Amino acid sequence: MLKQASALLALTFAANVSAISIDLGAATGYNLFIKESFSQPGADSQGKIAIGGNANIGQYDVGVNYEPGTWRDGIQFWKEPGKYSDVLVVGGNLTTTQWAWGNIKGNLVLGGELTAGSSKNSVLGTTTKGNPIDFTSAFNYFSDLSQSLASNGNTGGLDFKYNNWLLLNGTANSDLYFANITGQMLANATDLTATGLDKNDTLIINVSGKNINFDSLNYGARESFAALNLSSSNILYNFFEAENITFSGGFKGNILAPNANFTFLQGDLSGQVIAKSWTGGWGAQANLWDGFFVPPVDLTPPPGPTPPVVKVPEPSSLLLLLCGLVALVFIRRKRA
């Protein structure tokens, strides 16, 4: 059974962005985290899914990398054969097809009902009634987080070469790099290059625009520039204004779009997605590139215990102490 999930989010800035903590709260550990409705007839997700409203998953396979005893592409999340995890949380009603068999690769936590015509054999594990996640509270915080991230200016230079190449010119500030682009720039972009970043950095790309339609984005080498030396799990796309997003193609990175209806036509989307609603096609796969989004970690060691303070007598005090000791020795000898 899922434990009560905390929706607390924190966004903390120190002077000159010397420290930042991005906590995705209730969405931590989920491949897809959707506030309202979810609809997709087929394909699969490697990771867990949480849905606040009603869900129609058809024959969609949920949490395939959580299925005990199986090995697929990507990180395997099962701990031991035969032991299931809670891979699907649905706050409302759930619909599957009558032909679905074991397509939920673990346990189901269901707030509503399994609708008529759904296969009772679609869950490999157990089905538990409950609503362990406060989606309203979580998404209130996600909206605040999205706006807070969007308030940051570019960390370095940004060049949009040939109207299809996002070239970030600069280095991270305390392992953090902000870049601000428009939805049209993302739609036109085919490549993203940032040679000043390394695997320890986190890249946050703020994308403006209410209605956005985009596809594949390549992080590989182009012209004389090397490929992006940064894990895709350390890239967060923040769609802070988006109301509708349509995507198809191949894409690696995490998506924060708390107020957007997300339509995934086809392809491979690798990363976490936080959105208002989700509509997917048969060929739309949700993968985990190399794990979940990991916030920057402050590696500064904590201060050690304060050593005891030893007071050293001043020279005059030492002289008086020495004279006293000599006098004491003289008196004892005389008595003897």
Coordinates of C-alpha atoms in Angstrom, one line a residue:
M1 CA 0.0 0.0 0.0
L2 CA 1.3 3.4 -0.8
K3 CA 2.2 5.6 2.1
Q4 CA 0.7 9.1 2.3
A5 CA 2.7 11.1 -0.2
S6 CA 3.9 14.5 0.7
A7 CA 3.1 17.3 -1.9
L8 CA 5.5 19.7 -0.3
L9 CA 7.7 21.4 -2.8
A10 CA 10.7 23.6 -2.0
L11 CA 12.5 26.1 -4.1
T12 CA 15.3 27.8 -2.2
F13 CA 17.7 30.3 -3.6
A14 CA 20.8 31.6 -1.8
A15 CA 22.8 34.6 -2.8
N16 CA 23.8 34.6 -6.4
V17 CA 22.1 31.2 -6.8
S18 CA 24.8 29.6 -4.8
A19 CA 22.4 26.9 -3.7
I20 CA 19.1 25.6 -5.1
S21 CA 16.8 22.8 -4.1
I22 CA 14.1 21.5 -6.5
D23 CA 11.8 19.0 -4.8
L24 CA 9.2 17.5 -7.1
G25 CA 7.3 16.3 -4.1
A26 CA 4.5 13.9 -4.7
A27 CA 5.7 13.4 -8.3
T28 CA 9.0 12.0 -7.2
G29 CA 9.4 8.4 -8.5
Y30 CA 6.6 8.6 -11.1
N31 CA 7.2 8.4 -14.9
L32 CA 3.9 10.3 -15.5
F33 CA 2.1 12.4 -12.9
I34 CA -1.2 13.7 -14.2
K35 CA -3.7 16.0 -12.4
E36 CA -6.9 15.1 -14.2
S37 CA -7.8 12.7 -16.9
F38 CA -5.6 10.1 -18.7
S39 CA -6.4 8.3 -21.9
Q40 CA -4.2 6.1 -24.0
P41 CA -5.2 2.8 -25.8
G42 CA -1.8 1.1 -26.1
A43 CA 2.0 1.3 -25.8
D44 CA 3.7 1.3 -22.4
S45 CA 5.5 3.2 -19.7
Q46 CA 8.8 2.0 -18.1
G47 CA 7.9 3.7 -14.8
K48 CA 5.0 4.3 -12.4
I49 CA 2.0 6.5 -13.2
A50 CA -0.2 8.6 -11.0
I51 CA -3.5 10.1 -12.2
G52 CA -5.8 12.3 -10.2
G53 CA -9.0 11.9 -12.3
N54 CA -10.4 9.1 -14.5
A55 CA -8.2 6.9 -16.6
N56 CA -8.8 4.9 -19.7
I57 CA -5.6 2.8 -20.3
G58 CA -7.0 0.3 -22.8
Q59 CA -4.2 -2.2 -23.3
Y60 CA -1.5 0.2 -22.2
D61 CA 1.3 -1.5 -20.2
V62 CA 2.0 0.4 -17.0
G63 CA 5.4 0.1 -15.2
V64 CA 7.1 -2.5 -17.3
N65 CA 10.4 -2.0 -15.6
Y66 CA 8.8 -2.8 -12.3
E67 CA 7.6 -6.2 -13.4
P68 CA 9.4 -8.7 -11.1
G69 CA 11.9 -11.0 -12.7
T70 CA 12.0 -9.3 -16.1
W71 CA 14.7 -7.4 -17.9
R72 CA 14.0 -4.7 -20.4
D73 CA 15.8 -1.6 -21.7
G74 CA 16.5 0.9 -19.0
I75 CA 16.8 0.7 -15.3
Q76 CA 15.1 -2.2 -13.6
F77 CA 13.1 -1.1 -10.5
W78 CA 11.9 -4.4 -9.1
K79 CA 13.6 -5.5 -5.9
E80 CA 12.9 -9.3 -5.9
P81 CA 11.0 -11.8 -8.1
G82 CA 7.4 -12.1 -7.1
K83 CA 7.2 -8.9 -5.1
Y84 CA 5.1 -6.2 -6.7
S85 CA 5.2 -2.4 -6.3
D86 CA 2.4 0.1 -6.5
V87 CA 2.8 1.1 -10.2
L88 CA -0.6 2.8 -10.9
V89 CA -2.5 5.2 -8.8
V90 CA -5.9 6.4 -10.1
G91 CA -8.0 8.9 -8.1
G92 CA -11.1 8.4 -10.2
N93 CA -12.5 5.5 -12.2
L94 CA -10.3 3.1 -14.3
T95 CA -11.2 1.6 -17.7
T96 CA -9.2 -1.1 -19.4
T97 CA -10.2 -3.4 -22.3
Q98 CA -11.8 -6.8 -21.7
W99 CA -8.7 -8.3 -23.5
A100 CA -6.2 -6.7 -21.2
W101 CA -4.2 -9.3 -19.2
G102 CA -1.5 -8.3 -16.7
N103 CA -0.9 -5.0 -18.4
I104 CA -0.6 -3.3 -15.0
K105 CA 2.8 -4.7 -14.0
G106 CA 2.3 -4.5 -10.2
N107 CA -0.3 -3.2 -7.7
L108 CA -3.2 -0.8 -8.4
V109 CA -4.4 1.8 -6.0
L110 CA -7.9 2.9 -7.1
G111 CA -10.0 5.7 -5.7
G112 CA -13.1 5.1 -7.9
E113 CA -14.3 1.9 -9.7
L114 CA -13.2 -0.4 -12.4
T115 CA -15.7 0.3 -15.1
A116 CA -17.9 -2.3 -16.8
G117 CA -16.2 -4.2 -19.6
S118 CA -12.8 -3.9 -18.0
S119 CA -10.7 -7.0 -17.6
K120 CA -10.4 -8.1 -14.0
N121 CA -7.1 -9.8 -14.9
S122 CA -5.4 -6.5 -16.0
V123 CA -3.5 -6.2 -12.6
L124 CA -0.6 -8.5 -12.0
G125 CA -0.5 -7.6 -8.3
T126 CA -3.3 -6.5 -5.9
T127 CA -6.0 -3.8 -6.2
T128 CA -6.5 -1.5 -3.1
K129 CA -9.1 1.1 -2.7
G130 CA -7.8 4.5 -1.7
N131 CA -6.7 8.1 -2.6
P132 CA -3.1 8.4 -1.2
I133 CA -2.2 11.6 -3.1
D134 CA -3.6 15.1 -2.8
F135 CA -3.4 16.1 -6.4
T136 CA -4.9 19.5 -5.9
S137 CA -2.4 20.5 -3.3
A138 CA 0.5 19.0 -5.3
F139 CA -0.4 20.9 -8.5
N140 CA -0.9 24.2 -6.6
Y141 CA 2.7 23.8 -5.6
F142 CA 3.8 22.7 -9.1
S143 CA 2.3 25.9 -10.5
D144 CA 4.2 28.0 -7.9
L145 CA 7.4 26.1 -8.7
S146 CA 7.0 26.6 -12.4
Q147 CA 6.6 30.3 -12.1
S148 CA 9.5 30.6 -9.7
L149 CA 11.8 28.8 -12.1
A150 CA 10.5 31.0 -15.0
S151 CA 11.5 34.2 -13.1
N152 CA 15.2 33.5 -13.7
G153 CA 17.1 35.1 -16.6
N154 CA 19.6 33.4 -18.9
T155 CA 22.7 32.1 -17.1
G156 CA 24.8 32.6 -20.2
G157 CA 24.5 33.5 -23.9
L158 CA 21.9 31.9 -26.1
D159 CA 22.2 31.8 -29.9
F160 CA 19.5 30.4 -32.2
K161 CA 21.6 29.6 -35.2
Y162 CA 20.0 28.9 -38.6
N163 CA 16.6 29.1 -36.9
N164 CA 17.0 25.4 -35.8
W165 CA 20.0 25.2 -33.5
L166 CA 19.9 26.2 -29.8
L167 CA 23.5 27.0 -28.8
L168 CA 24.0 27.8 -25.1
N169 CA 27.2 29.8 -24.6
G170 CA 28.3 29.8 -21.0
T171 CA 29.0 27.8 -17.9
A172 CA 26.8 26.8 -15.0
N173 CA 26.5 28.9 -11.9
S174 CA 27.0 26.5 -8.9
D175 CA 26.0 23.5 -11.2
L176 CA 22.9 25.3 -12.4
Y177 CA 22.1 26.8 -15.8
F178 CA 18.9 28.6 -16.9
A179 CA 18.0 29.1 -20.5
N180 CA 14.8 30.9 -21.7
I181 CA 13.3 30.2 -25.1
T182 CA 9.9 30.5 -26.8
G183 CA 7.6 27.6 -27.8
Q184 CA 8.2 28.5 -31.5
M185 CA 12.0 28.2 -31.0
L186 CA 11.5 24.7 -29.5
A187 CA 9.2 23.7 -32.3
N188 CA 11.8 24.8 -34.9
A189 CA 14.8 23.4 -33.1
T190 CA 16.5 20.2 -34.2
D191 CA 19.6 20.4 -32.0
L192 CA 20.7 21.7 -28.7
T193 CA 24.4 22.3 -27.8
A194 CA 25.9 23.4 -24.5
T195 CA 29.6 22.7 -24.4
G196 CA 30.1 24.5 -21.1
L197 CA 28.0 22.1 -19.2
D198 CA 29.1 18.8 -17.7
K199 CA 27.5 15.8 -16.0
N200 CA 27.3 17.5 -12.6
D201 CA 25.2 20.4 -13.9
T202 CA 21.4 20.8 -14.1
L203 CA 19.9 22.6 -17.1
I204 CA 16.5 24.3 -16.7
I205 CA 14.9 25.4 -20.0
N206 CA 12.0 27.8 -19.5
V207 CA 9.7 27.6 -22.5
S208 CA 7.1 30.4 -23.0
G209 CA 3.9 30.1 -25.0
K210 CA 0.3 28.8 -24.4
N211 CA 0.0 26.4 -27.3
I212 CA 3.1 24.5 -28.2
N213 CA 3.7 21.8 -30.8
F214 CA 7.2 20.2 -30.9
D215 CA 9.0 17.1 -31.8
S216 CA 12.5 15.5 -31.6
L217 CA 15.6 17.4 -30.3
N218 CA 19.1 16.1 -30.8
Y219 CA 21.8 16.6 -28.1
G220 CA 24.6 15.1 -30.3
A221 CA 27.6 16.7 -32.0
R222 CA 27.1 19.4 -34.6
E223 CA 29.7 21.1 -36.8
S224 CA 32.7 21.6 -34.5
F225 CA 30.8 21.3 -31.3
A226 CA 30.8 18.2 -29.1
A227 CA 27.7 16.4 -27.9
L228 CA 26.1 17.6 -24.7
N229 CA 28.0 16.1 -21.8
L230 CA 25.0 16.1 -19.5
S231 CA 22.6 13.3 -18.4
S232 CA 19.2 13.8 -19.8
S233 CA 17.8 13.2 -16.3
N234 CA 19.4 16.5 -15.4
I235 CA 17.4 18.5 -18.0
L236 CA 14.1 20.0 -16.9
Y237 CA 11.8 21.8 -19.5
N238 CA 9.5 24.2 -17.7
F239 CA 6.4 25.0 -19.7
F240 CA 5.3 27.8 -17.4
E241 CA 2.6 29.3 -19.6
A242 CA 1.4 26.3 -21.6
E243 CA -2.2 25.4 -21.8
N244 CA -1.9 22.8 -24.6
I245 CA 1.1 20.8 -25.7
T246 CA 1.3 18.4 -28.6
F247 CA 4.4 16.2 -29.0
S248 CA 5.6 13.5 -31.4
G249 CA 9.1 12.1 -32.0
G250 CA 12.0 11.3 -29.8
F251 CA 12.8 13.5 -26.8
K252 CA 14.9 13.1 -23.7
G253 CA 14.4 15.3 -20.6
N254 CA 11.9 16.0 -17.9
I255 CA 8.8 18.1 -18.5
L256 CA 7.1 20.3 -16.0
A257 CA 3.8 21.6 -17.4
P258 CA 1.3 21.8 -14.5
N259 CA -1.4 23.7 -16.4
A260 CA -1.2 22.0 -19.8
N261 CA -3.2 19.4 -21.6
F262 CA -0.5 17.1 -23.0
T263 CA -1.1 15.2 -26.2
F264 CA 1.5 12.6 -27.1
L265 CA 0.9 11.4 -30.7
Q266 CA 3.7 8.9 -31.1
G267 CA 7.4 8.2 -30.4
D268 CA 9.6 7.9 -27.3
L269 CA 9.4 10.4 -24.6
S270 CA 12.1 9.7 -22.0
G271 CA 11.8 11.4 -18.7
Q272 CA 9.3 12.5 -16.1
V273 CA 6.2 14.4 -17.2
I274 CA 4.0 16.5 -14.9
A275 CA 0.9 17.8 -16.7
K276 CA -2.7 18.6 -16.2
S277 CA -4.1 15.9 -18.5
W278 CA -2.7 13.3 -20.9
T279 CA -3.9 11.9 -24.2
G280 CA -1.7 9.4 -25.9
G281 CA -1.7 7.4 -29.1
W282 CA -0.9 3.7 -29.8
G283 CA 2.8 4.4 -30.6
A284 CA 3.5 6.7 -27.7
Q285 CA 6.0 5.3 -25.2
A286 CA 7.0 6.9 -21.9
N287 CA 10.5 5.9 -20.9
L288 CA 13.0 6.7 -18.3
W289 CA 16.2 7.8 -19.9
D290 CA 18.7 7.0 -17.1
G291 CA 16.6 7.4 -14.0
F292 CA 14.5 10.2 -12.5
F293 CA 15.2 13.9 -12.2
V294 CA 17.8 14.3 -9.5
P295 CA 18.0 17.8 -8.0
P296 CA 21.5 19.4 -7.5
V297 CA 23.1 18.3 -4.3
D298 CA 25.1 20.6 -2.1
L299 CA 28.4 18.8 -1.7
T300 CA 29.8 21.2 0.9
P301 CA 30.6 19.1 4.0
P302 CA 28.7 20.1 7.1
P303 CA 30.8 21.9 9.7
G304 CA 32.4 19.5 12.2
P305 CA 32.1 19.7 16.0
T306 CA 33.6 22.8 17.5
P307 CA 36.8 21.9 19.4
P308 CA 37.0 22.9 23.0
V309 CA 38.5 26.2 23.8
V310 CA 41.7 26.0 25.9
K311 CA 42.7 29.2 27.6
V312 CA 46.4 29.8 27.5
P313 CA 47.7 31.9 30.5
E314 CA 49.4 35.2 29.6
P315 CA 53.2 35.4 30.2
S316 CA 52.7 37.4 33.5
S317 CA 50.3 34.7 34.8
L318 CA 52.8 32.0 33.9
L319 CA 55.6 33.8 35.8
L320 CA 53.5 34.1 38.9
L321 CA 52.5 30.5 38.7
L322 CA 56.2 29.5 38.4
C323 CA 57.2 31.6 41.4
G324 CA 54.4 30.0 43.5
L325 CA 55.6 26.5 42.6
V326 CA 59.2 27.4 43.5
A327 CA 58.2 28.8 46.9
L328 CA 56.1 25.8 47.7
V329 CA 59.0 23.5 47.0
F330 CA 61.3 25.6 49.2
I331 CA 58.8 25.6 52.1
R332 CA 58.4 21.8 52.0
R333 CA 62.2 21.3 52.0
K334 CA 62.7 23.6 55.0
R335 CA 60.0 21.8 57.0
A336 CA 61.7 18.5 56.1

